[in-house]
XYZ file of C-alpha atoms in Angstrom:
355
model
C -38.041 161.340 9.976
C -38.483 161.210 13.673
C -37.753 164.123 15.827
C -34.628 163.773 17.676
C -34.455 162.679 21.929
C -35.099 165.863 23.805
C -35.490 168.560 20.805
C -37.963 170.813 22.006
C -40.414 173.316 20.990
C -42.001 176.368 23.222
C -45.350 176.628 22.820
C -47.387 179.060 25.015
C -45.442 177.926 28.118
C -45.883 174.374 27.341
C -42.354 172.656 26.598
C -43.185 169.943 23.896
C -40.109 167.185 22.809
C -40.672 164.161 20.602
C -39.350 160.751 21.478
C -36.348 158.859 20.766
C -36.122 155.353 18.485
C -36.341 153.668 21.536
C -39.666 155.802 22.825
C -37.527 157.749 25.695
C -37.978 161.053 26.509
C -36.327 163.785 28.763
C -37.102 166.942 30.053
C -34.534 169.167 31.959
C -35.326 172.076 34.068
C -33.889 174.818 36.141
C -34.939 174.583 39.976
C -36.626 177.352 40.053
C -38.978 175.880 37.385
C -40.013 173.543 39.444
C -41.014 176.139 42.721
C -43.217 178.749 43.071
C -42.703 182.465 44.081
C -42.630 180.324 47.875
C -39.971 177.625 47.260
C -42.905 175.062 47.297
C -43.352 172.442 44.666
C -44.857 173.562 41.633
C -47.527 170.785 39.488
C -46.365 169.993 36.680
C -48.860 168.127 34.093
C -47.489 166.074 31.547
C -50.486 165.206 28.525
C -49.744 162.784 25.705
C -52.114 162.202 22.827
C -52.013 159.679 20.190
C -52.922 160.448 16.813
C -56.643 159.550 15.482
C -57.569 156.342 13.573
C -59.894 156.746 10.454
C -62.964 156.442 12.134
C -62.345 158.175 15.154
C -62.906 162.471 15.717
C -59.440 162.191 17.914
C -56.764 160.099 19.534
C -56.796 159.066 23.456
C -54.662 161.114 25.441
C -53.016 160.626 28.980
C -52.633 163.239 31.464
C -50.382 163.067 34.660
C -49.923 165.264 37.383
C -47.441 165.099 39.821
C -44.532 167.074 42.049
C -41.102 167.719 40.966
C -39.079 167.276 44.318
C -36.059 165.585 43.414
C -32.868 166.370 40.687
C -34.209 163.034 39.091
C -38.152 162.286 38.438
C -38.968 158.584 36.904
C -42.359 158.209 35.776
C -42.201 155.142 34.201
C -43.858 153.991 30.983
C -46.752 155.962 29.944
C -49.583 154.754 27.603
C -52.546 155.678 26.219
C -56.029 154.020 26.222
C -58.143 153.234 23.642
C -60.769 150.510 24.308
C -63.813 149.640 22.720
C -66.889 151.469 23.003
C -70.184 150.312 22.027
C -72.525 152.864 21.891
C -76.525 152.678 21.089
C -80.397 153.688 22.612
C -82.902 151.136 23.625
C -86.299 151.869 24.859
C -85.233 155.842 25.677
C -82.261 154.935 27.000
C -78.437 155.734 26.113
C -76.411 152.735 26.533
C -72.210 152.692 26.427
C -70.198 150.021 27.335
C -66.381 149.680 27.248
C -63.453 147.432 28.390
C -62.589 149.119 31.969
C -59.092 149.922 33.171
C -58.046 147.290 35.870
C -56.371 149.416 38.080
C -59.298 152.327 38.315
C -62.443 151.792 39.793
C -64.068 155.216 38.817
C -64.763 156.750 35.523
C -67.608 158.374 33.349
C -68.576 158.895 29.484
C -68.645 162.168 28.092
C -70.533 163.311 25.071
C -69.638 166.720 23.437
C -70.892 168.723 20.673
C -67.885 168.431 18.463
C -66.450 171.655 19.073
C -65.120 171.886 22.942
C -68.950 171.812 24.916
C -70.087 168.868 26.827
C -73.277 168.050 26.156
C -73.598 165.306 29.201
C -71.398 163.366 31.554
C -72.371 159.661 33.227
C -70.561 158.258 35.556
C -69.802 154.765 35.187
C -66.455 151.541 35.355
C -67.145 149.895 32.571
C -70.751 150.978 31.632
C -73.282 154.049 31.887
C -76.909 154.778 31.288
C -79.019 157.407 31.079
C -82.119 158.560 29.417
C -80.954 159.775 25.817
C -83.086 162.514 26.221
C -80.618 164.197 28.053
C -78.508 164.760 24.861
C -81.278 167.597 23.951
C -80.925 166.622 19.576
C -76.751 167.322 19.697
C -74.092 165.390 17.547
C -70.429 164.877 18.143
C -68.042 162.994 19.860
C -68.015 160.250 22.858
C -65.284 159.473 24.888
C -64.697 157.750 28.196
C -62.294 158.897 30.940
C -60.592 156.979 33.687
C -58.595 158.087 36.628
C -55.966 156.175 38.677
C -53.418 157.440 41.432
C -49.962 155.499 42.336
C -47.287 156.649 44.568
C -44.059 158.513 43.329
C -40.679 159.445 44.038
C -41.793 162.052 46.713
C -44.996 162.606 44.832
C -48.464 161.254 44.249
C -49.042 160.437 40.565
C -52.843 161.006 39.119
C -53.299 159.916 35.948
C -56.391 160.444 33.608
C -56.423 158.667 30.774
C -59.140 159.865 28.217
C -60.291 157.579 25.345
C -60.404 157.912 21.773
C -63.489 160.262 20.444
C -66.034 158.583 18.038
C -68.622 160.570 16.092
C -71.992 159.748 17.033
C -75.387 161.109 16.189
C -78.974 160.804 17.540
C -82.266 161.363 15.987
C -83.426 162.977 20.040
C -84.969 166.363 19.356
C -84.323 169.684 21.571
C -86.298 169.855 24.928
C -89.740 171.997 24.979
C -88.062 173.875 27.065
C -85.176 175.408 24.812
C -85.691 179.041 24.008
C -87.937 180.046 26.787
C -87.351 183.730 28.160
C -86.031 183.993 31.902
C -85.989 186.439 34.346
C -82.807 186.896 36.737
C -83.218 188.267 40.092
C -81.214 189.740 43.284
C -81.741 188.839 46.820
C -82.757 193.212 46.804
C -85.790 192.402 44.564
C -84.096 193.970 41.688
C -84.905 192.434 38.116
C -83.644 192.260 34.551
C -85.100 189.821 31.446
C -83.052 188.024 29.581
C -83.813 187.368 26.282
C -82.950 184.544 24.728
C -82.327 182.949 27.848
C -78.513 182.108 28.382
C -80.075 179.205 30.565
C -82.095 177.797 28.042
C -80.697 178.979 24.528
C -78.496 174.915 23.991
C -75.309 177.063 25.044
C -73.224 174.598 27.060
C -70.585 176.636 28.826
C -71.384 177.898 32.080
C -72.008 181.326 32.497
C -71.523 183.685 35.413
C -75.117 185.580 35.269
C -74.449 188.152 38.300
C -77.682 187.783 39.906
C -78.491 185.649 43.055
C -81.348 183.639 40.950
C -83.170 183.422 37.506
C -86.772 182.588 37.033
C -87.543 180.059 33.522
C -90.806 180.758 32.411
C -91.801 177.855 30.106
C -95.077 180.142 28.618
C -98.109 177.529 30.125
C -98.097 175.217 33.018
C -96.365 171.700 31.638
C -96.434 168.242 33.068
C -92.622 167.905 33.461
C -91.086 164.330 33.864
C -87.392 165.258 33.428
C -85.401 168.078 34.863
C -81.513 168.280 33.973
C -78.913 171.117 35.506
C -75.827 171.455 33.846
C -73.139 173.961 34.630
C -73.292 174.306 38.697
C -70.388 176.027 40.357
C -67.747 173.753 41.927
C -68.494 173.684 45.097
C -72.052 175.461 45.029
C -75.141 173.974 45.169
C -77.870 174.992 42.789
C -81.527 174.581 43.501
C -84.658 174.938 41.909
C -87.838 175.799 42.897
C -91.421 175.446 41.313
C -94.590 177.355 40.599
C -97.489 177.399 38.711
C -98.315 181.163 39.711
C -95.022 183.000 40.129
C -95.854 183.832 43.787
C -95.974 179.963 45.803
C -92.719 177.930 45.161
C -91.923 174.373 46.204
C -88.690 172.626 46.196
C -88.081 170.488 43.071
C -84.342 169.361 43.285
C -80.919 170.332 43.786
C -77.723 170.115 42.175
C -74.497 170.132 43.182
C -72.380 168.605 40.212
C -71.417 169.577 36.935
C -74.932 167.552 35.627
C -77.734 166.366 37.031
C -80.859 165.162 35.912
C -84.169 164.281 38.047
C -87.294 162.631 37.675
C -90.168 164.751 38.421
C -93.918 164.464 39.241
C -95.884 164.556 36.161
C -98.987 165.028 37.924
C -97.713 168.720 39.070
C -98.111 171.861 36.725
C -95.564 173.458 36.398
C -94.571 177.173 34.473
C -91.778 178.635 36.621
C -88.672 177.539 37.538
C -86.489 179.439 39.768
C -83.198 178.383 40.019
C -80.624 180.050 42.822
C -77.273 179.445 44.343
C -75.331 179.122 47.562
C -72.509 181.054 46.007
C -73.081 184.680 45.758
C -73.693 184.911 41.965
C -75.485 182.207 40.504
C -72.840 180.262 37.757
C -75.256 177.678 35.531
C -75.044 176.624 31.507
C -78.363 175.367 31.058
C -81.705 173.925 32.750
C -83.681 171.816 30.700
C -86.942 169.600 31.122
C -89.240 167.334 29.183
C -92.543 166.165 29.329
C -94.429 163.002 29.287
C -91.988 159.637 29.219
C -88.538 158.487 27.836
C -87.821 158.868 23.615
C -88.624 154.919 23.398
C -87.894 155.464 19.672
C -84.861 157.734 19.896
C -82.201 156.384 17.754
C -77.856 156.679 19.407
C -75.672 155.423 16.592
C -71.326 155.900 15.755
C -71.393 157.070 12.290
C -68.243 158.286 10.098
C -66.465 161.309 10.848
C -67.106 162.933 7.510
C -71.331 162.731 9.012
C -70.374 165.593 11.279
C -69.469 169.388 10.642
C -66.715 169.018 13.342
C -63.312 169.215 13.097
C -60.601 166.551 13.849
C -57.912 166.457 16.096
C -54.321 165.129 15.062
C -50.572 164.519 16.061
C -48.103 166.492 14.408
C -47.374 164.245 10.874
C -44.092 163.445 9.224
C -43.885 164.327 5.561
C -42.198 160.381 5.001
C -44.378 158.527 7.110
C -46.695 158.122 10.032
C -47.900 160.722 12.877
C -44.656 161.250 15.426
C -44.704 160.718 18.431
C -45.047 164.076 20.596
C -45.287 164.749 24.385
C -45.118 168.381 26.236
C -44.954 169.453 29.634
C -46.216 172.406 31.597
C -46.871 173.804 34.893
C -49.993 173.823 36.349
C -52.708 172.791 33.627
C -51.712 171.475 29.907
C -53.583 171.243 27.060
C -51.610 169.977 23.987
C -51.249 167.984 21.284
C -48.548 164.791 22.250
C -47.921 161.116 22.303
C -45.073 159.289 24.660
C -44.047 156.238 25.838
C -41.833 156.920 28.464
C -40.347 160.461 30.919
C -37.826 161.323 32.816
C -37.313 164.820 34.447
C -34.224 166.332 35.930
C -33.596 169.792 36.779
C -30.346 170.843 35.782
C -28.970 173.712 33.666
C -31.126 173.933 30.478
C -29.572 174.017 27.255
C -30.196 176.351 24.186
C -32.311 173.918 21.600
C -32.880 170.793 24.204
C -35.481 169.633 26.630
C-alpha cells in the first residue's frame, strides 16, 4: 500500500511525507519555520531519492534549495536523473561518459570508496578524464552530479541532481607514497611526528591537523611524475614545497580545490614535501604522488554489486509491492532517504499526524 498525501514522519528534524496516487505532495509549515531567530528567510532543502536498480549500489537523488517567502511555494515537477554511464581505462587513463542534462552546463564524476569517502572528483558536461592513477587501488561506487538554477516565486531554485551509483573496481595499486611518516610543524618552529601519517595513511576525510604545515618524507629521493592534493580547506589555498635535503625548498604546486592533481618534473629528486596553508591551521585528507608514467595497463571496469564489501542504499519498501515513493524536507542541509514527483509548500497551522 502507498502511504497516504501528506502523512508524515519526523526524523532528526527532517519532515519526510510520501506521495499521493497522483505523485503530489504537500508540506505545511508554521511561519516561524520558515525564519530565523532574525525574521529572515530560512533555506529549506528538499532531497528525493529513487530506489536502486539491481545493478546499481544506489538510486539518483535530487536536491533543491530554495527560500520560503510566500504562504504558497510551487516548485513544480521534480525528477530524478539517471543516465547512462560508461565507465573504463585506456592507456592510464580513466574514461566516463554520460548523457548530459540539457539545461546544465557544469558537472563532475565522483568516485567513492563505498562507504561515504570520495576517492576523486573530475569535472566534466558530459565526459571526464583523468589519469586512473589517481584512484590510488580503491573500489566502490561512481556517480555523476549536475547542477542547474531557475528562478522562483521570490526565490532562486538550485537544483543538484546526483546520478545513480554503479560499483566499479580497478586493478590500480596504492601510490609509493602511502604510509610514509610526516612531520607537522608551526610557524614557532615547534614539531611533532606523526605516525602513520594522517596525510598519507588512504584516509579520505579531511582532517584538521592544528599545525601551520606538515613535512612528507617519502624515505629516498624519488623521481615523482604525479602529485594529487585532496582535502584543501574551502577557501584556503594549500601549497607544497620540495626538497631533496630538508633545508632548500622550491615551489611544486598549489591547490585550492577539494582535488587536484599535477604533473611534475621527473628529472627532479625529490624526498620532502612540505605542504602549508593560508588558513591558520592547515585542513588536508591526503597528498599522494607516483613515479615514472601513467598505469598504461590499469584495468576501470562496472562489476555487480555483490563484487564489493559495500553496502546498498534503498527507498523505504512496501510489504505488497514495489519501493514507495518518499520525499522529506529540512532546513538548512538534508540528507535522507526520498523519492517525489511533485511539492508544494504552504505555511499554515500544522496539524497533529500531517505534513
Amino acid at each position: 500500500m502507498r502511504p497516504a498525501l501528506c502523512r508524515s514522519l519526523a526524523l532528526w528534524g527532517v519532515v519526510l511525507a510520501g506521495t499521493g496516487d497522483n505523485g503530489e505532495f504537500r508540506f505545511e509549515l508554521e511561519g516561524r519555520d520558515a525564519q530565523d531567530g532574525f525574521g529572515t528567510a530560512r533555506e529549506f532543502s528538499l532531497t528525493a531519492l529513487a530506489p536502486p536498480h539491481d545493478n546499481e549500489l544506489s538510486g539518483p537523488a535530487t536536491d533543491l534549495a530554495f527560500l520560503v517567502q510566500r504562504s504558497e511555494v510551487g516548485l513544480g515537477a521534480i525528477t530524478t536523473w539517471r543516465p547512462r554511464l560508461i565507465i573504463g581505462a585506456d592507456g592510464g587513463v580513466a574514461n566516463v561518459a554520460w548523457s548530459a542534462k540539457t539545461e546544465t552546463g557544469s558537472g563532475s564524476v565522483t568516485f567513492d570508496d563505498g562507504h561515504g569517502g570520495v576517492v576523486w572528483q573530475q569535472p566534466g558536461s558530459g565526459s571526464a578524464g583523468f589519469d586512473v592513477r589517481l584512484l590510488e587501488g580503491f573500489s566502490g561506487g561512481a556517480s555523476v552530479l549536475a547542477e542547474d538554477e531557475r528562478p522562483g516565486p521570490d526565490t532562486r531554485i538550485r537544483t543538484r541532481y546526483r546520478s545513480q551509483r554503479v560499483p566499479y573496481v580497478t586493478s590500480v595499486p596504492p601510490p609509493p607514497s602511502r604510509g610514509t611518516d610526516c612531520v607537522v610543524e608551526r610557524t614557532s618552529g615547534e614539531r611533532e611526528t606523526r605516525s602513520p601519517c594522517p596525510l598519507t595513511d588512504g584516509g579520505l576525510e579531511s582532517v584538521d591537523l592544528g599545525f601551520s604545515s606538515a613535512v612528507v618524507d617519502l624515505g629516498s629521493p624519488r623521481g615523482l611524475s604525479l602529485l594529487a592534493v585532496r582535502g584543501c580547506a574551502e577557501g584556503a589555498t594549500c601549497t607544497v614545497e620540495h626538497s631533496v635535503d630538508h633545508r632548500t625548498w622550491q615551489p611544486l604546486a598549489t591547490a585550492n580545490e577539494p582535488f587536484a592533481a599535477a604533473t611534475v618534473d621527473a628529472g627532479t629528486p625529490i624526498r620532502y614535501l612540505r605542504i602549508s596553508s593560508s588558513a591558520p591551521t592547515l585542513q588536508l585528507a591526503e597528498v599522494s604522488g607516483w613515479e615514472g608514467g601513467p598505469e598504461a595497463t590499469a584495468s576501470l571496469a562496472v562489476v555487480p554489486p555483490e563484487r564489493l564489501d559495500a553496502p546498498r542504499t534503498a527507498a523505504a519498501t512496501s510489504a505488497n509491492g514495489p519501493p514507495w515513493l518518499w520525499l522529506g524536507l529540512g532546513a538548512l542541509t538534508l540528507l535522507t532517504v526520498a523519492a517525489l514527483l511533485g511539492f508544494r509548500i504552504g505555511r499554515g497551522k500544522r496539524a497533529p499526524g500531517t505534513a
